[in-house]
Amino acid sequence: MWLRDIDGVASLDVITEFLRLWDLISEVVLHPEVPDVHYWRLSASGQYTAKLAYEALFQGAIQFGPWKIIWKTWAPDKCRFFLWLAAHNRCWTAERLARRNLPHSERCPLCDQDDETIDHLLAGCVFERQFWHIILQRIGLASLSPQPSDIIFEEWWSKVSGSVSHTTRKGLNTVIILGAWTLWRHRNECVFDGTPPNLTRALIMAGEESRWWNMAGAKDLSLLPAQAV
Ligand SMILES: [Zn+2]
């Protein structure tokens, strides 16, 4: 009976679908005395819920790892947005400029040794490692500084963030965003203003930034053992 409802010109796709459906229902035996029921196949009980329907929208989607650590951490939006771009490798480092055949420096402007990638700038560079060591030492967490084996910034961040208590974690994550933001600003000074890289200057910038953040209500910074970042 339902075949009669199919009208219009059947394309190849429609015929293929029809034959597949035929196969699927060929074994079905209908019992006219049994009423139809709705069955939601995405739940074990067969019951529909809006929550399950919503979750079904994301089946097969790829979860972006660092989203939580970036967006759940207290920091000014522009800094979190910078980290978001960094996590997507969307910052205009020499490596990204080179990929688009745009003018770029040959080496990292801070250490003048390696290629400039965002991971190098935020974790792998010797300049950055000294910077992180001093910043983290001030809050009693020097042991968490990036090591030569820590070459991916996100991986290092996720590792150190997971290694401290919940209370310390909140402040630490804010400090890491503050540090990364400062390093990027200092890098931009070197690239665009011709300023020579200077660790003391980068640390002063971080201290000033920290004071602004405290005034703006960065309460998580006060959770750290010492807060003179
Ligand atoms: Zn470097």
JSON list of C-alpha atoms and ligand atoms in Angstrom, two decimals:
[
{"chain": "A", "resi": 1, "resn": "MET", "atom": "CA", "xyz": [0.00, 0.00, 0.00]},
{"chain": "A", "resi": 2, "resn": "TRP", "atom": "CA", "xyz": [2.73, 2.46, 0.87]},
{"chain": "A", "resi": 3, "resn": "LEU", "atom": "CA", "xyz": [4.38, 1.78, -2.48]},
{"chain": "A", "resi": 4, "resn": "ARG", "atom": "CA", "xyz": [1.51, 3.63, -4.09]},
{"chain": "A", "resi": 5, "resn": "ASP", "atom": "CA", "xyz": [2.54, 6.75, -2.19]},
{"chain": "A", "resi": 6, "resn": "ILE", "atom": "CA", "xyz": [5.85, 6.87, -3.98]},
{"chain": "A", "resi": 7, "resn": "ASP", "atom": "CA", "xyz": [5.33, 9.12, -6.96]},
{"chain": "A", "resi": 8, "resn": "GLY", "atom": "CA", "xyz": [7.38, 11.29, -9.26]},
{"chain": "A", "resi": 9, "resn": "VAL", "atom": "CA", "xyz": [10.43, 10.22, -11.21]},
{"chain": "A", "resi": 10, "resn": "ALA", "atom": "CA", "xyz": [12.51, 7.81, -9.14]},
{"chain": "A", "resi": 11, "resn": "SER", "atom": "CA", "xyz": [16.18, 8.71, -9.34]},
{"chain": "A", "resi": 12, "resn": "LEU", "atom": "CA", "xyz": [18.90, 6.11, -8.99]},
{"chain": "A", "resi": 13, "resn": "ASP", "atom": "CA", "xyz": [19.38, 7.16, -5.34]},
{"chain": "A", "resi": 14, "resn": "VAL", "atom": "CA", "xyz": [15.70, 6.71, -4.60]},
{"chain": "A", "resi": 15, "resn": "ILE", "atom": "CA", "xyz": [15.60, 3.26, -6.22]},
{"chain": "A", "resi": 16, "resn": "THR", "atom": "CA", "xyz": [18.72, 2.20, -4.29]},
{"chain": "A", "resi": 17, "resn": "GLU", "atom": "CA", "xyz": [17.17, 3.42, -1.03]},
{"chain": "A", "resi": 18, "resn": "PHE", "atom": "CA", "xyz": [13.91, 1.67, -1.85]},
{"chain": "A", "resi": 19, "resn": "LEU", "atom": "CA", "xyz": [15.68, -1.65, -2.50]},
{"chain": "A", "resi": 20, "resn": "ARG", "atom": "CA", "xyz": [17.63, -1.30, 0.75]},
{"chain": "A", "resi": 21, "resn": "LEU", "atom": "CA", "xyz": [14.45, -0.61, 2.66]},
{"chain": "A", "resi": 22, "resn": "TRP", "atom": "CA", "xyz": [12.76, -3.57, 0.97]},
{"chain": "A", "resi": 23, "resn": "ASP", "atom": "CA", "xyz": [15.59, -5.80, 2.21]},
{"chain": "A", "resi": 24, "resn": "LEU", "atom": "CA", "xyz": [15.30, -4.43, 5.74]},
{"chain": "A", "resi": 25, "resn": "ILE", "atom": "CA", "xyz": [11.57, -4.95, 6.10]},
{"chain": "A", "resi": 26, "resn": "SER", "atom": "CA", "xyz": [11.17, -8.11, 4.08]},
{"chain": "A", "resi": 27, "resn": "GLU", "atom": "CA", "xyz": [11.39, -10.22, 7.25]},
{"chain": "A", "resi": 28, "resn": "VAL", "atom": "CA", "xyz": [9.04, -8.06, 9.28]},
{"chain": "A", "resi": 29, "resn": "VAL", "atom": "CA", "xyz": [5.76, -9.67, 10.22]},
{"chain": "A", "resi": 30, "resn": "LEU", "atom": "CA", "xyz": [3.03, -7.25, 11.15]},
{"chain": "A", "resi": 31, "resn": "HIS", "atom": "CA", "xyz": [0.59, -8.06, 13.93]},
{"chain": "A", "resi": 32, "resn": "PRO", "atom": "CA", "xyz": [-2.49, -5.91, 13.35]},
{"chain": "A", "resi": 33, "resn": "GLU", "atom": "CA", "xyz": [-3.73, -6.54, 16.88]},
{"chain": "A", "resi": 34, "resn": "VAL", "atom": "CA", "xyz": [-0.51, -5.10, 18.50]},
{"chain": "A", "resi": 35, "resn": "PRO", "atom": "CA", "xyz": [-0.45, -1.27, 18.70]},
{"chain": "A", "resi": 36, "resn": "ASP", "atom": "CA", "xyz": [2.61, 0.59, 17.40]},
{"chain": "A", "resi": 37, "resn": "VAL", "atom": "CA", "xyz": [5.09, 2.00, 19.90]},
{"chain": "A", "resi": 38, "resn": "HIS", "atom": "CA", "xyz": [7.79, 4.62, 19.53]},
{"chain": "A", "resi": 39, "resn": "TYR", "atom": "CA", "xyz": [11.23, 3.28, 20.32]},
{"chain": "A", "resi": 40, "resn": "TRP", "atom": "CA", "xyz": [14.23, 5.63, 20.78]},
{"chain": "A", "resi": 41, "resn": "ARG", "atom": "CA", "xyz": [17.19, 3.52, 19.76]},
{"chain": "A", "resi": 42, "resn": "LEU", "atom": "CA", "xyz": [19.79, 5.84, 21.34]},
{"chain": "A", "resi": 43, "resn": "SER", "atom": "CA", "xyz": [18.78, 4.86, 24.86]},
{"chain": "A", "resi": 44, "resn": "ALA", "atom": "CA", "xyz": [18.96, 1.45, 26.46]},
{"chain": "A", "resi": 45, "resn": "SER", "atom": "CA", "xyz": [15.35, 1.66, 27.63]},
{"chain": "A", "resi": 46, "resn": "GLY", "atom": "CA", "xyz": [14.01, 2.88, 24.29]},
{"chain": "A", "resi": 47, "resn": "GLN", "atom": "CA", "xyz": [12.63, 5.96, 26.01]},
{"chain": "A", "resi": 48, "resn": "TYR", "atom": "CA", "xyz": [13.15, 9.33, 24.36]},
{"chain": "A", "resi": 49, "resn": "THR", "atom": "CA", "xyz": [14.67, 12.18, 26.36]},
{"chain": "A", "resi": 50, "resn": "ALA", "atom": "CA", "xyz": [15.64, 15.65, 25.12]},
{"chain": "A", "resi": 51, "resn": "LYS", "atom": "CA", "xyz": [19.06, 15.22, 26.78]},
{"chain": "A", "resi": 52, "resn": "LEU", "atom": "CA", "xyz": [19.82, 12.13, 24.70]},
{"chain": "A", "resi": 53, "resn": "ALA", "atom": "CA", "xyz": [18.58, 13.82, 21.54]},
{"chain": "A", "resi": 54, "resn": "TYR", "atom": "CA", "xyz": [20.89, 16.77, 22.24]},
{"chain": "A", "resi": 55, "resn": "GLU", "atom": "CA", "xyz": [23.85, 14.49, 22.86]},
{"chain": "A", "resi": 56, "resn": "ALA", "atom": "CA", "xyz": [23.09, 12.64, 19.61]},
{"chain": "A", "resi": 57, "resn": "LEU", "atom": "CA", "xyz": [23.81, 15.88, 17.75]},
{"chain": "A", "resi": 58, "resn": "PHE", "atom": "CA", "xyz": [27.44, 15.58, 18.79]},
{"chain": "A", "resi": 59, "resn": "GLN", "atom": "CA", "xyz": [27.95, 11.91, 17.97]},
{"chain": "A", "resi": 60, "resn": "GLY", "atom": "CA", "xyz": [31.14, 11.57, 15.97]},
{"chain": "A", "resi": 61, "resn": "ALA", "atom": "CA", "xyz": [32.18, 15.14, 16.80]},
{"chain": "A", "resi": 62, "resn": "ILE", "atom": "CA", "xyz": [35.77, 15.66, 17.87]},
{"chain": "A", "resi": 63, "resn": "GLN", "atom": "CA", "xyz": [36.17, 17.18, 21.32]},
{"chain": "A", "resi": 64, "resn": "PHE", "atom": "CA", "xyz": [38.74, 19.94, 21.40]},
{"chain": "A", "resi": 65, "resn": "GLY", "atom": "CA", "xyz": [40.95, 19.09, 24.38]},
{"chain": "A", "resi": 66, "resn": "PRO", "atom": "CA", "xyz": [42.06, 22.42, 25.84]},
{"chain": "A", "resi": 67, "resn": "TRP", "atom": "CA", "xyz": [38.69, 24.22, 25.68]},
{"chain": "A", "resi": 68, "resn": "LYS", "atom": "CA", "xyz": [37.90, 23.69, 29.34]},
{"chain": "A", "resi": 69, "resn": "ILE", "atom": "CA", "xyz": [41.22, 24.76, 30.73]},
{"chain": "A", "resi": 70, "resn": "ILE", "atom": "CA", "xyz": [41.13, 27.94, 28.60]},
{"chain": "A", "resi": 71, "resn": "TRP", "atom": "CA", "xyz": [37.53, 29.03, 29.06]},
{"chain": "A", "resi": 72, "resn": "LYS", "atom": "CA", "xyz": [37.07, 27.96, 32.70]},
{"chain": "A", "resi": 73, "resn": "THR", "atom": "CA", "xyz": [40.14, 29.84, 33.88]},
{"chain": "A", "resi": 74, "resn": "TRP", "atom": "CA", "xyz": [39.94, 33.37, 35.20]},
{"chain": "A", "resi": 75, "resn": "ALA", "atom": "CA", "xyz": [41.75, 35.69, 32.76]},
{"chain": "A", "resi": 76, "resn": "PRO", "atom": "CA", "xyz": [40.80, 38.68, 30.61]},
{"chain": "A", "resi": 77, "resn": "ASP", "atom": "CA", "xyz": [38.93, 37.58, 27.49]},
{"chain": "A", "resi": 78, "resn": "LYS", "atom": "CA", "xyz": [41.55, 38.87, 25.08]},
{"chain": "A", "resi": 79, "resn": "CYS", "atom": "CA", "xyz": [44.17, 36.66, 26.78]},
{"chain": "A", "resi": 80, "resn": "ARG", "atom": "CA", "xyz": [41.94, 33.59, 26.74]},
{"chain": "A", "resi": 81, "resn": "PHE", "atom": "CA", "xyz": [41.20, 34.27, 23.10]},
{"chain": "A", "resi": 82, "resn": "PHE", "atom": "CA", "xyz": [44.93, 34.42, 22.42]},
{"chain": "A", "resi": 83, "resn": "LEU", "atom": "CA", "xyz": [45.36, 31.00, 24.08]},
{"chain": "A", "resi": 84, "resn": "TRP", "atom": "CA", "xyz": [42.45, 29.71, 22.03]},
{"chain": "A", "resi": 85, "resn": "LEU", "atom": "CA", "xyz": [44.16, 30.86, 18.81]},
{"chain": "A", "resi": 86, "resn": "ALA", "atom": "CA", "xyz": [47.45, 29.39, 20.04]},
{"chain": "A", "resi": 87, "resn": "ALA", "atom": "CA", "xyz": [45.76, 26.03, 20.68]},
{"chain": "A", "resi": 88, "resn": "HIS", "atom": "CA", "xyz": [44.48, 26.09, 17.10]},
{"chain": "A", "resi": 89, "resn": "ASN", "atom": "CA", "xyz": [47.90, 27.12, 15.80]},
{"chain": "A", "resi": 90, "resn": "ARG", "atom": "CA", "xyz": [46.44, 30.34, 14.44]},
{"chain": "A", "resi": 91, "resn": "CYS", "atom": "CA", "xyz": [49.00, 32.83, 15.77]},
{"chain": "A", "resi": 92, "resn": "TRP", "atom": "CA", "xyz": [51.13, 34.61, 13.21]},
{"chain": "A", "resi": 93, "resn": "THR", "atom": "CA", "xyz": [54.48, 33.09, 14.08]},
{"chain": "A", "resi": 94, "resn": "ALA", "atom": "CA", "xyz": [57.31, 32.81, 11.57]},
{"chain": "A", "resi": 95, "resn": "GLU", "atom": "CA", "xyz": [56.27, 29.23, 10.84]},
{"chain": "A", "resi": 96, "resn": "ARG", "atom": "CA", "xyz": [52.72, 30.26, 9.91]},
{"chain": "A", "resi": 97, "resn": "LEU", "atom": "CA", "xyz": [53.94, 33.23, 7.84]},
{"chain": "A", "resi": 98, "resn": "ALA", "atom": "CA", "xyz": [56.36, 30.92, 5.99]},
{"chain": "A", "resi": 99, "resn": "ARG", "atom": "CA", "xyz": [53.55, 28.50, 5.14]},
{"chain": "A", "resi": 100, "resn": "ARG", "atom": "CA", "xyz": [51.78, 31.38, 3.39]},
{"chain": "A", "resi": 101, "resn": "ASN", "atom": "CA", "xyz": [54.90, 32.68, 1.68]},
{"chain": "A", "resi": 102, "resn": "LEU", "atom": "CA", "xyz": [54.77, 35.91, 3.70]},
{"chain": "A", "resi": 103, "resn": "PRO", "atom": "CA", "xyz": [57.86, 37.76, 4.99]},
{"chain": "A", "resi": 104, "resn": "HIS", "atom": "CA", "xyz": [59.09, 36.16, 8.21]},
{"chain": "A", "resi": 105, "resn": "SER", "atom": "CA", "xyz": [62.13, 35.92, 10.43]},
{"chain": "A", "resi": 106, "resn": "GLU", "atom": "CA", "xyz": [64.30, 32.86, 10.01]},
{"chain": "A", "resi": 107, "resn": "ARG", "atom": "CA", "xyz": [64.64, 32.12, 13.70]},
{"chain": "A", "resi": 108, "resn": "CYS", "atom": "CA", "xyz": [62.86, 32.61, 17.00]},
{"chain": "A", "resi": 109, "resn": "PRO", "atom": "CA", "xyz": [63.31, 36.31, 17.94]},
{"chain": "A", "resi": 110, "resn": "LEU", "atom": "CA", "xyz": [63.85, 35.41, 21.59]},
{"chain": "A", "resi": 111, "resn": "CYS", "atom": "CA", "xyz": [66.56, 32.74, 21.42]},
{"chain": "A", "resi": 112, "resn": "ASP", "atom": "CA", "xyz": [67.75, 33.15, 17.80]},
{"chain": "A", "resi": 113, "resn": "GLN", "atom": "CA", "xyz": [68.29, 29.38, 17.70]},
{"chain": "A", "resi": 114, "resn": "ASP", "atom": "CA", "xyz": [65.21, 27.51, 16.55]},
{"chain": "A", "resi": 115, "resn": "ASP", "atom": "CA", "xyz": [62.31, 27.95, 14.16]},
{"chain": "A", "resi": 116, "resn": "GLU", "atom": "CA", "xyz": [59.54, 30.05, 15.61]},
{"chain": "A", "resi": 117, "resn": "THR", "atom": "CA", "xyz": [56.40, 27.99, 16.19]},
{"chain": "A", "resi": 118, "resn": "ILE", "atom": "CA", "xyz": [53.78, 28.75, 18.81]},
{"chain": "A", "resi": 119, "resn": "ASP", "atom": "CA", "xyz": [54.80, 25.68, 20.83]},
{"chain": "A", "resi": 120, "resn": "HIS", "atom": "CA", "xyz": [58.40, 26.77, 20.70]},
{"chain": "A", "resi": 121, "resn": "LEU", "atom": "CA", "xyz": [57.48, 30.29, 21.83]},
{"chain": "A", "resi": 122, "resn": "LEU", "atom": "CA", "xyz": [55.37, 29.16, 24.76]},
{"chain": "A", "resi": 123, "resn": "ALA", "atom": "CA", "xyz": [57.20, 26.07, 25.99]},
{"chain": "A", "resi": 124, "resn": "GLY", "atom": "CA", "xyz": [60.23, 24.90, 24.00]},
{"chain": "A", "resi": 125, "resn": "CYS", "atom": "CA", "xyz": [62.39, 28.02, 23.82]},
{"chain": "A", "resi": 126, "resn": "VAL", "atom": "CA", "xyz": [65.29, 28.40, 26.28]},
{"chain": "A", "resi": 127, "resn": "PHE", "atom": "CA", "xyz": [64.22, 31.99, 26.95]},
{"chain": "A", "resi": 128, "resn": "GLU", "atom": "CA", "xyz": [60.71, 30.85, 27.82]},
{"chain": "A", "resi": 129, "resn": "ARG", "atom": "CA", "xyz": [61.93, 28.08, 30.04]},
{"chain": "A", "resi": 130, "resn": "GLN", "atom": "CA", "xyz": [63.91, 30.57, 32.13]},
{"chain": "A", "resi": 131, "resn": "PHE", "atom": "CA", "xyz": [60.88, 32.84, 32.24]},
{"chain": "A", "resi": 132, "resn": "TRP", "atom": "CA", "xyz": [58.52, 30.06, 33.37]},
{"chain": "A", "resi": 133, "resn": "HIS", "atom": "CA", "xyz": [61.02, 28.86, 35.95]},
{"chain": "A", "resi": 134, "resn": "ILE", "atom": "CA", "xyz": [61.19, 32.26, 37.65]},
{"chain": "A", "resi": 135, "resn": "ILE", "atom": "CA", "xyz": [57.44, 32.90, 37.42]},
{"chain": "A", "resi": 136, "resn": "LEU", "atom": "CA", "xyz": [56.61, 29.49, 38.87]},
{"chain": "A", "resi": 137, "resn": "GLN", "atom": "CA", "xyz": [59.34, 29.78, 41.50]},
{"chain": "A", "resi": 138, "resn": "ARG", "atom": "CA", "xyz": [57.59, 32.89, 42.83]},
{"chain": "A", "resi": 139, "resn": "ILE", "atom": "CA", "xyz": [54.51, 30.85, 43.57]},
{"chain": "A", "resi": 140, "resn": "GLY", "atom": "CA", "xyz": [56.47, 27.94, 44.98]},
{"chain": "A", "resi": 141, "resn": "LEU", "atom": "CA", "xyz": [55.91, 25.71, 41.95]},
{"chain": "A", "resi": 142, "resn": "ALA", "atom": "CA", "xyz": [59.31, 25.89, 40.20]},
{"chain": "A", "resi": 143, "resn": "SER", "atom": "CA", "xyz": [59.33, 22.11, 39.84]},
{"chain": "A", "resi": 144, "resn": "LEU", "atom": "CA", "xyz": [56.53, 22.43, 37.29]},
{"chain": "A", "resi": 145, "resn": "SER", "atom": "CA", "xyz": [58.63, 24.51, 34.86]},
{"chain": "A", "resi": 146, "resn": "PRO", "atom": "CA", "xyz": [58.79, 23.14, 31.29]},
{"chain": "A", "resi": 147, "resn": "GLN", "atom": "CA", "xyz": [61.62, 20.67, 30.78]},
{"chain": "A", "resi": 148, "resn": "PRO", "atom": "CA", "xyz": [63.52, 20.13, 27.49]},
{"chain": "A", "resi": 149, "resn": "SER", "atom": "CA", "xyz": [61.16, 17.20, 26.83]},
{"chain": "A", "resi": 150, "resn": "ASP", "atom": "CA", "xyz": [58.11, 19.50, 27.07]},
{"chain": "A", "resi": 151, "resn": "ILE", "atom": "CA", "xyz": [57.84, 20.71, 23.53]},
{"chain": "A", "resi": 152, "resn": "ILE", "atom": "CA", "xyz": [54.05, 20.98, 23.14]},
{"chain": "A", "resi": 153, "resn": "PHE", "atom": "CA", "xyz": [52.66, 23.85, 25.20]},
{"chain": "A", "resi": 154, "resn": "GLU", "atom": "CA", "xyz": [49.17, 22.36, 25.67]},
{"chain": "A", "resi": 155, "resn": "GLU", "atom": "CA", "xyz": [50.57, 19.03, 26.80]},
{"chain": "A", "resi": 156, "resn": "TRP", "atom": "CA", "xyz": [52.82, 20.71, 29.34]},
{"chain": "A", "resi": 157, "resn": "TRP", "atom": "CA", "xyz": [49.95, 22.88, 30.60]},
{"chain": "A", "resi": 158, "resn": "SER", "atom": "CA", "xyz": [47.58, 19.98, 30.91]},
{"chain": "A", "resi": 159, "resn": "LYS", "atom": "CA", "xyz": [50.25, 17.90, 32.71]},
{"chain": "A", "resi": 160, "resn": "VAL", "atom": "CA", "xyz": [51.14, 20.53, 35.32]},
{"chain": "A", "resi": 161, "resn": "SER", "atom": "CA", "xyz": [47.55, 21.58, 35.81]},
{"chain": "A", "resi": 162, "resn": "GLY", "atom": "CA", "xyz": [46.60, 17.98, 36.57]},
{"chain": "A", "resi": 163, "resn": "SER", "atom": "CA", "xyz": [49.47, 17.56, 39.03]},
{"chain": "A", "resi": 164, "resn": "VAL", "atom": "CA", "xyz": [48.32, 20.11, 41.65]},
{"chain": "A", "resi": 165, "resn": "SER", "atom": "CA", "xyz": [45.38, 20.32, 44.02]},
{"chain": "A", "resi": 166, "resn": "HIS", "atom": "CA", "xyz": [42.05, 21.75, 42.85]},
{"chain": "A", "resi": 167, "resn": "THR", "atom": "CA", "xyz": [42.58, 25.00, 44.77]},
{"chain": "A", "resi": 168, "resn": "THR", "atom": "CA", "xyz": [46.09, 25.59, 43.46]},
{"chain": "A", "resi": 169, "resn": "ARG", "atom": "CA", "xyz": [45.03, 24.59, 39.94]},
{"chain": "A", "resi": 170, "resn": "LYS", "atom": "CA", "xyz": [42.72, 27.56, 39.49]},
{"chain": "A", "resi": 171, "resn": "GLY", "atom": "CA", "xyz": [45.43, 30.07, 40.37]},
{"chain": "A", "resi": 172, "resn": "LEU", "atom": "CA", "xyz": [48.08, 28.16, 38.44]},
{"chain": "A", "resi": 173, "resn": "ASN", "atom": "CA", "xyz": [45.97, 28.16, 35.27]},
{"chain": "A", "resi": 174, "resn": "THR", "atom": "CA", "xyz": [45.51, 31.91, 35.58]},
{"chain": "A", "resi": 175, "resn": "VAL", "atom": "CA", "xyz": [49.28, 32.34, 36.00]},
{"chain": "A", "resi": 176, "resn": "ILE", "atom": "CA", "xyz": [49.94, 30.19, 32.93]},
{"chain": "A", "resi": 177, "resn": "ILE", "atom": "CA", "xyz": [47.60, 32.29, 30.80]},
{"chain": "A", "resi": 178, "resn": "LEU", "atom": "CA", "xyz": [49.22, 35.43, 32.21]},
{"chain": "A", "resi": 179, "resn": "GLY", "atom": "CA", "xyz": [52.71, 34.07, 31.43]},
{"chain": "A", "resi": 180, "resn": "ALA", "atom": "CA", "xyz": [51.82, 32.98, 27.90]},
{"chain": "A", "resi": 181, "resn": "TRP", "atom": "CA", "xyz": [50.18, 36.32, 27.20]},
{"chain": "A", "resi": 182, "resn": "THR", "atom": "CA", "xyz": [53.26, 38.18, 28.51]},
{"chain": "A", "resi": 183, "resn": "LEU", "atom": "CA", "xyz": [55.60, 36.07, 26.41]},
{"chain": "A", "resi": 184, "resn": "TRP", "atom": "CA", "xyz": [53.56, 36.79, 23.31]},
{"chain": "A", "resi": 185, "resn": "ARG", "atom": "CA", "xyz": [53.57, 40.53, 24.04]},
{"chain": "A", "resi": 186, "resn": "HIS", "atom": "CA", "xyz": [57.32, 40.52, 24.60]},
{"chain": "A", "resi": 187, "resn": "ARG", "atom": "CA", "xyz": [57.83, 38.54, 21.41]},
{"chain": "A", "resi": 188, "resn": "ASN", "atom": "CA", "xyz": [55.77, 41.15, 19.54]},
{"chain": "A", "resi": 189, "resn": "GLU", "atom": "CA", "xyz": [57.91, 43.95, 20.98]},
{"chain": "A", "resi": 190, "resn": "CYS", "atom": "CA", "xyz": [61.01, 42.17, 19.67]},
{"chain": "A", "resi": 191, "resn": "VAL", "atom": "CA", "xyz": [59.49, 41.53, 16.22]},
{"chain": "A", "resi": 192, "resn": "PHE", "atom": "CA", "xyz": [57.71, 44.84, 15.62]},
{"chain": "A", "resi": 193, "resn": "ASP", "atom": "CA", "xyz": [59.66, 47.38, 17.71]},
{"chain": "A", "resi": 194, "resn": "GLY", "atom": "CA", "xyz": [63.11, 45.86, 17.36]},
{"chain": "A", "resi": 195, "resn": "THR", "atom": "CA", "xyz": [63.43, 45.53, 21.17]},
{"chain": "A", "resi": 196, "resn": "PRO", "atom": "CA", "xyz": [66.17, 43.05, 22.11]},
{"chain": "A", "resi": 197, "resn": "PRO", "atom": "CA", "xyz": [64.84, 40.06, 24.08]},
{"chain": "A", "resi": 198, "resn": "ASN", "atom": "CA", "xyz": [65.23, 40.73, 27.78]},
{"chain": "A", "resi": 199, "resn": "LEU", "atom": "CA", "xyz": [64.21, 38.35, 30.54]},
{"chain": "A", "resi": 200, "resn": "THR", "atom": "CA", "xyz": [64.07, 41.05, 33.24]},
{"chain": "A", "resi": 201, "resn": "ARG", "atom": "CA", "xyz": [61.79, 43.15, 31.07]},
{"chain": "A", "resi": 202, "resn": "ALA", "atom": "CA", "xyz": [59.48, 40.18, 30.40]},
{"chain": "A", "resi": 203, "resn": "LEU", "atom": "CA", "xyz": [59.30, 39.50, 34.15]},
{"chain": "A", "resi": 204, "resn": "ILE", "atom": "CA", "xyz": [58.48, 43.15, 34.91]},
{"chain": "A", "resi": 205, "resn": "MET", "atom": "CA", "xyz": [55.74, 43.01, 32.28]},
{"chain": "A", "resi": 206, "resn": "ALA", "atom": "CA", "xyz": [54.33, 39.89, 33.95]},
{"chain": "A", "resi": 207, "resn": "GLY", "atom": "CA", "xyz": [54.39, 41.62, 37.36]},
{"chain": "A", "resi": 208, "resn": "GLU", "atom": "CA", "xyz": [52.55, 44.67, 36.00]},
{"chain": "A", "resi": 209, "resn": "GLU", "atom": "CA", "xyz": [50.02, 42.46, 34.24]},
{"chain": "A", "resi": 210, "resn": "SER", "atom": "CA", "xyz": [49.49, 40.53, 37.46]},
{"chain": "A", "resi": 211, "resn": "ARG", "atom": "CA", "xyz": [48.75, 43.73, 39.40]},
{"chain": "A", "resi": 212, "resn": "TRP", "atom": "CA", "xyz": [46.17, 44.75, 36.79]},
{"chain": "A", "resi": 213, "resn": "TRP", "atom": "CA", "xyz": [44.57, 41.33, 36.92]},
{"chain": "A", "resi": 214, "resn": "ASN", "atom": "CA", "xyz": [44.39, 41.46, 40.72]},
{"chain": "A", "resi": 215, "resn": "MET", "atom": "CA", "xyz": [42.72, 44.85, 40.54]},
{"chain": "A", "resi": 216, "resn": "ALA", "atom": "CA", "xyz": [40.30, 43.47, 37.97]},
{"chain": "A", "resi": 217, "resn": "GLY", "atom": "CA", "xyz": [39.29, 40.73, 40.40]},
{"chain": "A", "resi": 218, "resn": "ALA", "atom": "CA", "xyz": [41.53, 37.75, 39.58]},
{"chain": "A", "resi": 219, "resn": "LYS", "atom": "CA", "xyz": [40.58, 36.07, 42.83]},
{"chain": "A", "resi": 220, "resn": "ASP", "atom": "CA", "xyz": [42.16, 32.77, 41.82]},
{"chain": "A", "resi": 221, "resn": "LEU", "atom": "CA", "xyz": [45.62, 34.32, 41.99]},
{"chain": "A", "resi": 222, "resn": "SER", "atom": "CA", "xyz": [45.17, 34.73, 45.75]},
{"chain": "A", "resi": 223, "resn": "LEU", "atom": "CA", "xyz": [44.76, 30.96, 46.05]},
{"chain": "A", "resi": 224, "resn": "LEU", "atom": "CA", "xyz": [48.42, 30.47, 45.27]},
{"chain": "A", "resi": 225, "resn": "PRO", "atom": "CA", "xyz": [50.99, 30.00, 48.04]},
{"chain": "A", "resi": 226, "resn": "ALA", "atom": "CA", "xyz": [52.61, 33.33, 47.13]},
{"chain": "A", "resi": 227, "resn": "GLN", "atom": "CA", "xyz": [51.13, 35.79, 44.72]},
{"chain": "A", "resi": 228, "resn": "ALA", "atom": "CA", "xyz": [53.97, 38.11, 43.84]},
{"chain": "A", "resi": 229, "resn": "VAL", "atom": "CA", "xyz": [54.02, 36.94, 40.22]},
{"chain": "B", "resi": 1, "resn": "ZN", "atom": "ZN", "xyz": [63.28, 30.53, 20.97]}
]
